[in-house]
Short mmCIF file of C-alpha atoms and ligand atoms in Angstrom, two decimals:
data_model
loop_
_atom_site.label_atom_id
_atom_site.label_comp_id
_atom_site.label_asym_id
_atom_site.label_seq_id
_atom_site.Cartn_x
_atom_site.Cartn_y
_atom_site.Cartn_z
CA UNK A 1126 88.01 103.05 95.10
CA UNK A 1127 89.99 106.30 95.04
CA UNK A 1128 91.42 106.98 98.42
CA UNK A 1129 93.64 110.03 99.88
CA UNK A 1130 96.60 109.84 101.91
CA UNK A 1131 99.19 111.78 103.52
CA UNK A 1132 102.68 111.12 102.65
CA UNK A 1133 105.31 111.77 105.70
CA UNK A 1134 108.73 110.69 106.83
CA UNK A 1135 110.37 111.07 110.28
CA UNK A 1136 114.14 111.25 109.49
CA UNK A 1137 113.53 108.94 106.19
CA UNK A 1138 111.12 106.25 107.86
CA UNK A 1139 108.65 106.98 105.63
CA UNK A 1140 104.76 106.67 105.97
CA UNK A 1141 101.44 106.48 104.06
CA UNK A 1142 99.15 108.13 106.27
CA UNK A 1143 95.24 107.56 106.48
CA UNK A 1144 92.39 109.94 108.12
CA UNK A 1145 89.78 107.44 109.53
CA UNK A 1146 88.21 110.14 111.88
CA UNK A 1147 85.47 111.08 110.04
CA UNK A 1148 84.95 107.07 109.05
CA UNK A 1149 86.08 103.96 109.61
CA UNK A 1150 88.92 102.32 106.90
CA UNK A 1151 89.06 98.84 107.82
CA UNK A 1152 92.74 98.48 105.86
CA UNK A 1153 93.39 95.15 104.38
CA UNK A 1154 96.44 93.56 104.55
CA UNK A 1155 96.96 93.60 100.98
CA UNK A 1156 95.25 96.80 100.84
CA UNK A 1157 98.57 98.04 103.17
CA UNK A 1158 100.80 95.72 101.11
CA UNK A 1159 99.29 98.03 98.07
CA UNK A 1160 100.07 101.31 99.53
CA UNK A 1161 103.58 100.25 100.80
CA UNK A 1162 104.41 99.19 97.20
CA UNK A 1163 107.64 101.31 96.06
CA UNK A 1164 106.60 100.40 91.91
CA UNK A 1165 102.71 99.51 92.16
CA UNK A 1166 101.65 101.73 94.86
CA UNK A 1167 102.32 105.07 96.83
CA UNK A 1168 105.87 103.85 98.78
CA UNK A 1169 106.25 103.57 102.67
CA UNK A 1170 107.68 101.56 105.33
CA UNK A 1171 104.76 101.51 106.95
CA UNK A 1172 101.02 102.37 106.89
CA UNK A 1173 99.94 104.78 109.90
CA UNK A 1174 95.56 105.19 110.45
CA UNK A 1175 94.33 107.99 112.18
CA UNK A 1176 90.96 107.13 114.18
CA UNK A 1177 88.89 109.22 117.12
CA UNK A 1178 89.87 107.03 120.41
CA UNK A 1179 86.27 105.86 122.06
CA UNK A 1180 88.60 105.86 125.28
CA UNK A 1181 87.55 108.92 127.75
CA UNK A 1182 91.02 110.90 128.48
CA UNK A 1183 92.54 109.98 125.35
CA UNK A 1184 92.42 111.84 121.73
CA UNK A 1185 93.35 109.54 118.66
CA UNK A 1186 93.61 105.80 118.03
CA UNK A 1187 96.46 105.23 116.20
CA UNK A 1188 97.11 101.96 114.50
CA UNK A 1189 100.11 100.56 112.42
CA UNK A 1190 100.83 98.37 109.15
CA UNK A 1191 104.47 97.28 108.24
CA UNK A 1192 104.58 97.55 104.45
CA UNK A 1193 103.92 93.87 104.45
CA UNK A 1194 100.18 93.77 105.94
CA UNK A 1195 101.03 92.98 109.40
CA UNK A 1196 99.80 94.97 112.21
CA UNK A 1197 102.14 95.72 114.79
CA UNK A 1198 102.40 97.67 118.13
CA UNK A 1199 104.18 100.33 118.08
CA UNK A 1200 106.04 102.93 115.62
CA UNK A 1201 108.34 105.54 117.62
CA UNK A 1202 108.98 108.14 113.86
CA UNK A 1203 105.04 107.44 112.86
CA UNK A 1204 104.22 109.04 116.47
CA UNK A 1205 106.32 111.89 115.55
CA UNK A 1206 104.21 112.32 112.16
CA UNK A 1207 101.17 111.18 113.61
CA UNK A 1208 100.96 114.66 115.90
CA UNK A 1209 102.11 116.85 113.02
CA UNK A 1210 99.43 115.03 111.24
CA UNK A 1211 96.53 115.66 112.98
CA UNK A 1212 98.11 119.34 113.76
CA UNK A 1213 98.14 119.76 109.80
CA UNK A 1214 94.50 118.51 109.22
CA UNK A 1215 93.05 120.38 112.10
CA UNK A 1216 91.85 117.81 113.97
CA UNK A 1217 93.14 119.06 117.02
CA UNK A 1218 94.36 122.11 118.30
CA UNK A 1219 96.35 120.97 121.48
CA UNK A 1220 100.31 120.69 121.22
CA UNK A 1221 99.90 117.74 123.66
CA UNK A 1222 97.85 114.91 122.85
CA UNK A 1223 97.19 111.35 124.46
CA UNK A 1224 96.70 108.35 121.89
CA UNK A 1225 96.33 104.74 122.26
CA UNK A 1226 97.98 102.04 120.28
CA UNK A 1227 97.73 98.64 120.37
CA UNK A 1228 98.81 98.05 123.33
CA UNK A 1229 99.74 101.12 124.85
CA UNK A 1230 98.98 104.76 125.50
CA UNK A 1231 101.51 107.71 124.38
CA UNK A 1232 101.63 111.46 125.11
CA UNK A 1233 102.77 112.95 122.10
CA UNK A 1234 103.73 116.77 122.43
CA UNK A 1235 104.28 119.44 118.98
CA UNK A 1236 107.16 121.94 120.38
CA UNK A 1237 106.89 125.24 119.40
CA UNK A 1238 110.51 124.87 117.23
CA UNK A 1239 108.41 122.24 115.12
CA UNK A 1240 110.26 119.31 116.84
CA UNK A 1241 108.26 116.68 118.31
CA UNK A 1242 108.69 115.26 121.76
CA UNK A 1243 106.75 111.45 122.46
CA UNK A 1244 106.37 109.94 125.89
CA UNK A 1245 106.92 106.33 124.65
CA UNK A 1246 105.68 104.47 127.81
CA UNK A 1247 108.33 102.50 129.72
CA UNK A 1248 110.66 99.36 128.48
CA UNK A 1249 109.88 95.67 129.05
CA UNK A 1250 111.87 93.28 129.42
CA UNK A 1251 110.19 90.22 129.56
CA UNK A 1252 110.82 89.49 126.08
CA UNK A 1253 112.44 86.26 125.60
CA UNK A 1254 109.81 84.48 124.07
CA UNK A 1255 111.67 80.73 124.17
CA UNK A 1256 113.53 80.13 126.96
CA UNK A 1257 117.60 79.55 126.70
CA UNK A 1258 117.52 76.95 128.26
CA UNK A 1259 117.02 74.34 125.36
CA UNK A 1260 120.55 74.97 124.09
CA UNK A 1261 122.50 75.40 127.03
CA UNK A 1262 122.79 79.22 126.70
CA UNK A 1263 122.95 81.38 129.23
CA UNK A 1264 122.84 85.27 129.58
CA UNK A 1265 126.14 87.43 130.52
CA UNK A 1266 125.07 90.16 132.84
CA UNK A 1267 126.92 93.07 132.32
CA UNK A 1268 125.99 96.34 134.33
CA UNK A 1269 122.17 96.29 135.10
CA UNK A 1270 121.03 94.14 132.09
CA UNK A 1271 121.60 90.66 130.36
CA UNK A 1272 123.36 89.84 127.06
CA UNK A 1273 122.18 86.79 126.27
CA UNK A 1274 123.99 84.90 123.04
CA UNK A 1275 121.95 83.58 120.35
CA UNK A 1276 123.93 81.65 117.34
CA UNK A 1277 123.47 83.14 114.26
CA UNK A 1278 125.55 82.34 111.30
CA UNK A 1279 127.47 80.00 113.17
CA UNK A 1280 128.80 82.26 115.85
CA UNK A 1281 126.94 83.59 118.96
CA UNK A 1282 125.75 87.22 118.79
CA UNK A 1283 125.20 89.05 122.48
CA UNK A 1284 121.51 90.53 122.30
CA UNK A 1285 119.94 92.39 124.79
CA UNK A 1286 116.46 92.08 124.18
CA UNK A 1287 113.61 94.99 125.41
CA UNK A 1288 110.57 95.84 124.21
CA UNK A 1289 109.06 98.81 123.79
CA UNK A 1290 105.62 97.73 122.64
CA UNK A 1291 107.30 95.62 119.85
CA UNK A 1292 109.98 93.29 120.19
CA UNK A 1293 113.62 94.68 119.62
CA UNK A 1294 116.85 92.58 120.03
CA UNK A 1295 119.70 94.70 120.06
CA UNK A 1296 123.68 94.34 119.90
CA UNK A 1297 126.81 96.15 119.88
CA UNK A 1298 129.21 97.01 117.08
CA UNK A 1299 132.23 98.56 116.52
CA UNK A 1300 131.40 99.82 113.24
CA UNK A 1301 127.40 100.02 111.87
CA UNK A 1302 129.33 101.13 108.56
CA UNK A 1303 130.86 97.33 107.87
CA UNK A 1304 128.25 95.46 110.46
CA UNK A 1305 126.46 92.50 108.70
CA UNK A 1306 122.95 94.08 108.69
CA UNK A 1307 121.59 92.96 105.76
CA UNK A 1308 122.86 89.05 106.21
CA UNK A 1309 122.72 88.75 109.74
CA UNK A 1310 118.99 91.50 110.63
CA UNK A 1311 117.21 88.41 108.69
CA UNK A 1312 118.57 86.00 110.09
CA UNK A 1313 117.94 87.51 114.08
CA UNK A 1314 114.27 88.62 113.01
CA UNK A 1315 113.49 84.97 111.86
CA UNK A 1316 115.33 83.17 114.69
CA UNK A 1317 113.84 80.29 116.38
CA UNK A 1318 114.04 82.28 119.93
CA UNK A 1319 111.39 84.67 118.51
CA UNK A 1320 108.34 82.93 117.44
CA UNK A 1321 106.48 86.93 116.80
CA UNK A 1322 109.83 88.02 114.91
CA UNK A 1323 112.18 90.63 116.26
CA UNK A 1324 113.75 93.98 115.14
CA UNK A 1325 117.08 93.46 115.07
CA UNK A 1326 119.48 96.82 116.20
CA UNK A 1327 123.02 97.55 115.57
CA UNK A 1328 124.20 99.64 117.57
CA UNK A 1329 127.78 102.15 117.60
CA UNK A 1330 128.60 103.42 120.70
CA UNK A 1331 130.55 106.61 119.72
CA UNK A 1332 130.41 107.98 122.96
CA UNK A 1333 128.67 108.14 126.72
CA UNK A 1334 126.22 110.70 124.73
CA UNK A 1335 126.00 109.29 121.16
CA UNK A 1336 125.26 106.51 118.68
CA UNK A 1337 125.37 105.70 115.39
CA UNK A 1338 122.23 103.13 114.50
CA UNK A 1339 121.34 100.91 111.73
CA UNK A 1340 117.96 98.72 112.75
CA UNK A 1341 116.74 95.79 110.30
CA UNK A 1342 113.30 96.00 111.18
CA UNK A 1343 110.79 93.00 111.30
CA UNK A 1344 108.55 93.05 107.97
CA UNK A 1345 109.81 95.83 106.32
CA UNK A 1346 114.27 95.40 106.62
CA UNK A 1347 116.40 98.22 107.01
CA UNK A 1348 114.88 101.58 107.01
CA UNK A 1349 116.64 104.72 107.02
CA UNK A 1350 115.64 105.13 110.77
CA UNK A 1351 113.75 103.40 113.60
CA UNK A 1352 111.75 105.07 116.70
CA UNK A 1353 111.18 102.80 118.71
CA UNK A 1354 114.75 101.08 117.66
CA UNK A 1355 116.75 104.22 118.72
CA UNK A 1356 114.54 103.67 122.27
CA UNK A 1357 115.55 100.32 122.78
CA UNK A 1358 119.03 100.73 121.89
CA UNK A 1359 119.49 103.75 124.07
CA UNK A 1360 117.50 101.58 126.80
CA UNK A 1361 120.20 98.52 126.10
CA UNK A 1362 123.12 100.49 126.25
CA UNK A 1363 122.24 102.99 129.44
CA UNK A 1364 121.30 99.40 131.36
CA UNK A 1365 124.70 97.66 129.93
CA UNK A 1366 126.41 100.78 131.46
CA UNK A 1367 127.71 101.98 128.10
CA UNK A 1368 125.80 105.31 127.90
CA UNK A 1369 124.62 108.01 130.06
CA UNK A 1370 120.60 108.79 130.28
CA UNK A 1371 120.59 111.67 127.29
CA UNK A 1372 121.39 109.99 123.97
CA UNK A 1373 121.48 111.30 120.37
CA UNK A 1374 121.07 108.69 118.04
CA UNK A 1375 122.64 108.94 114.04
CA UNK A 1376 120.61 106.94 111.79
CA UNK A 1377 121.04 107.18 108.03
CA UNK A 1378 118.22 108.95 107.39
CA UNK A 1379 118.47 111.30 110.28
CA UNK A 1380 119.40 112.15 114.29
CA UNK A 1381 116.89 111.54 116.88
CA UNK A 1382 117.55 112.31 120.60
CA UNK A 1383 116.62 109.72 123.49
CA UNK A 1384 116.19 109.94 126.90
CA UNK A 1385 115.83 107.70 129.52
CA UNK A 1386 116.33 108.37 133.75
CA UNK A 1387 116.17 104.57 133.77
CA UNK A 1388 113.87 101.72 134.87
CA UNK A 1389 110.33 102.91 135.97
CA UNK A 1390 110.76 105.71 133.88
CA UNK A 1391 109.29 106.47 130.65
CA UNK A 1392 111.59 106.31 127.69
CA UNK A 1393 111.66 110.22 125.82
CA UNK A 1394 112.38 110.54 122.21
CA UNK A 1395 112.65 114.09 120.11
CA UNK A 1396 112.79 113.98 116.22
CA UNK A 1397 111.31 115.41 112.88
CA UNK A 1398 108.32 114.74 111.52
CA UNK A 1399 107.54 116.03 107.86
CA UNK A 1400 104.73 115.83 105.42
CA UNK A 1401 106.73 115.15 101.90
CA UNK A 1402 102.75 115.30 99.64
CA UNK A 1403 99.47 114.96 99.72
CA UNK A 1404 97.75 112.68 97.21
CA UNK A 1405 95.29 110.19 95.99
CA UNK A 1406 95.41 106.66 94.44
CA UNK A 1407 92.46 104.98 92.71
CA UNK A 1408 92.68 101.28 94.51
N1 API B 1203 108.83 97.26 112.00
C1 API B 1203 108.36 97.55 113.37
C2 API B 1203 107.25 98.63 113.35
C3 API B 1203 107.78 100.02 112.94
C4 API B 1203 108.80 100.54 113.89
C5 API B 1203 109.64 101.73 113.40
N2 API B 1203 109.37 102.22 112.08
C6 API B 1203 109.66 102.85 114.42
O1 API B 1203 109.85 104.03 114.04
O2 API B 1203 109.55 102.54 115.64
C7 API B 1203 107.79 96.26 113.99
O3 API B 1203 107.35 95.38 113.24
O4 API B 1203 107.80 96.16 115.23
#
């Protein structure tokens, strides 16, 4: 089966995208394994589908694949490309457009400078998925939110935990240069308090108005930037009282900027979105 795709990245997440408007791909997980595949396949960190939404009000259905098969809820740089996507393919002609996810719906708006703004809905924090209690843990408030400690690698590591649609557990560093991402992201996105996995954040504070961000993300590891990551650790660190409600956010492969006028709010994130090619792969 030959099929075409779209090949994007939003500040070097990249993406395999997929036009199922005009009819319906039901994507395998190893299908989505196949596509994600840096040597056998096309290369991303995830897979992005593009479907009409049946739901009146709302444009596009938009549905995600980590590059290993799993569908998830929620992609913050796919948004980004999603919008330029369907802008690109003339399947829309609005700069703002309402799509659903999994479980949620975002407004995604295409600003005239080429930069794309995305409402991403508002943070939950209901996230701890096994209570503390079974070891005796207990959280550390400090400003509005809760670090709670979690024992990894023999020592306990403060998370605070939100979600933004998918499950993000994030801490502070001094330096995301020399922080343990590699050893320590597995280790948090496999750990017994997170039965559904976690993405696991590290986060710099530089200053009231900037990070520096590496995120180990659940199913596909460290990627050179995370959406929804950048959200939650902007989220984590304006509720710890460590930064003020505009953020920009440095991520290897990029800078994204978050904002946030706290809880209640929606969470606002601006970033590039770029097609790299177009192509075709027989499967
Ligand atoms: N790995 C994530 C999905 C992709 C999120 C990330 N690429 C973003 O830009 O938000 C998860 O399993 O929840």
């Amino acid at each position: 089966m030959r099929l075409k795709f779209t090949k994007m990245q939003g500040a070097g997440n990249d993406f395999v995208v997929l036009d199922a408007t005009q009819a319906p791909l039901d994507l395998q997980p190893e299908t989505a394994r196949r596509l994600g595949d840096r040597r056998f396949g096309v290369g991303a960190d995830q897979i992005l589908v593009v479907e009409r939404s049946r739901t009146p009000g709302i444009d596009f259905r938009y549905r995600i694949f980590n590059n290993t098969g799993d569908e998830v809820e929620h992609c913050g740089n796919g948004a980004r490309c999603f919008v330029r996507y369907v802008h690109e393919h003339g399947l829309t002609d609005r700069a703002s457009i309402k799509v659903e996810t999994m479980n949620r719906v975002l407004e995604l708006h295409l600003q005239p400078d080429g930069r794309v703004t995305v409402d991403m809905g508002e943070p939950v924090f209901d996230l701890l998925q096994v209570p503390f209690d079974s070891t005796g843990l207990t959280p550390r408030a400090e400003g509005h939110g809760q670090l709670w400690p979690v024992e990894v690698q023999g020592h306990a590591v403060e998370l605070h935990m939100v979600s933004m649609g998918n499950p993000h557990a994030v801490q502070r560093v001094a330096d995301v240069d020399s922080a343990p991402v590699l050893t320590q992201g597995p280790l948090i996105e496999h750990h017994l308090r997170f039965p559904a996995r976690v993405n696991a954040g590290f986060m710099q504070v530089v200053n009231r108005g900037r990070i520096r961000l590496r995120v180990y993300e659940r199913s596909a590891g460290e990627t050179l930037a995370c959406g929804t990551g950048a959200c939650a650790a902007v989220v984590s660190g304006i509720l710890l009282g460590w930064l003020d409600g505009r953020v920009d956010v440095e991520a290897r492969g990029g800078s994204l900027t978050i904002e946030w006028a706290g809880p209640g709010h929606p969470v606002l994130m601006t970033g590039p979105a770029q097609t790299v090619f177009e192509g075709e792969i027989e499967l």
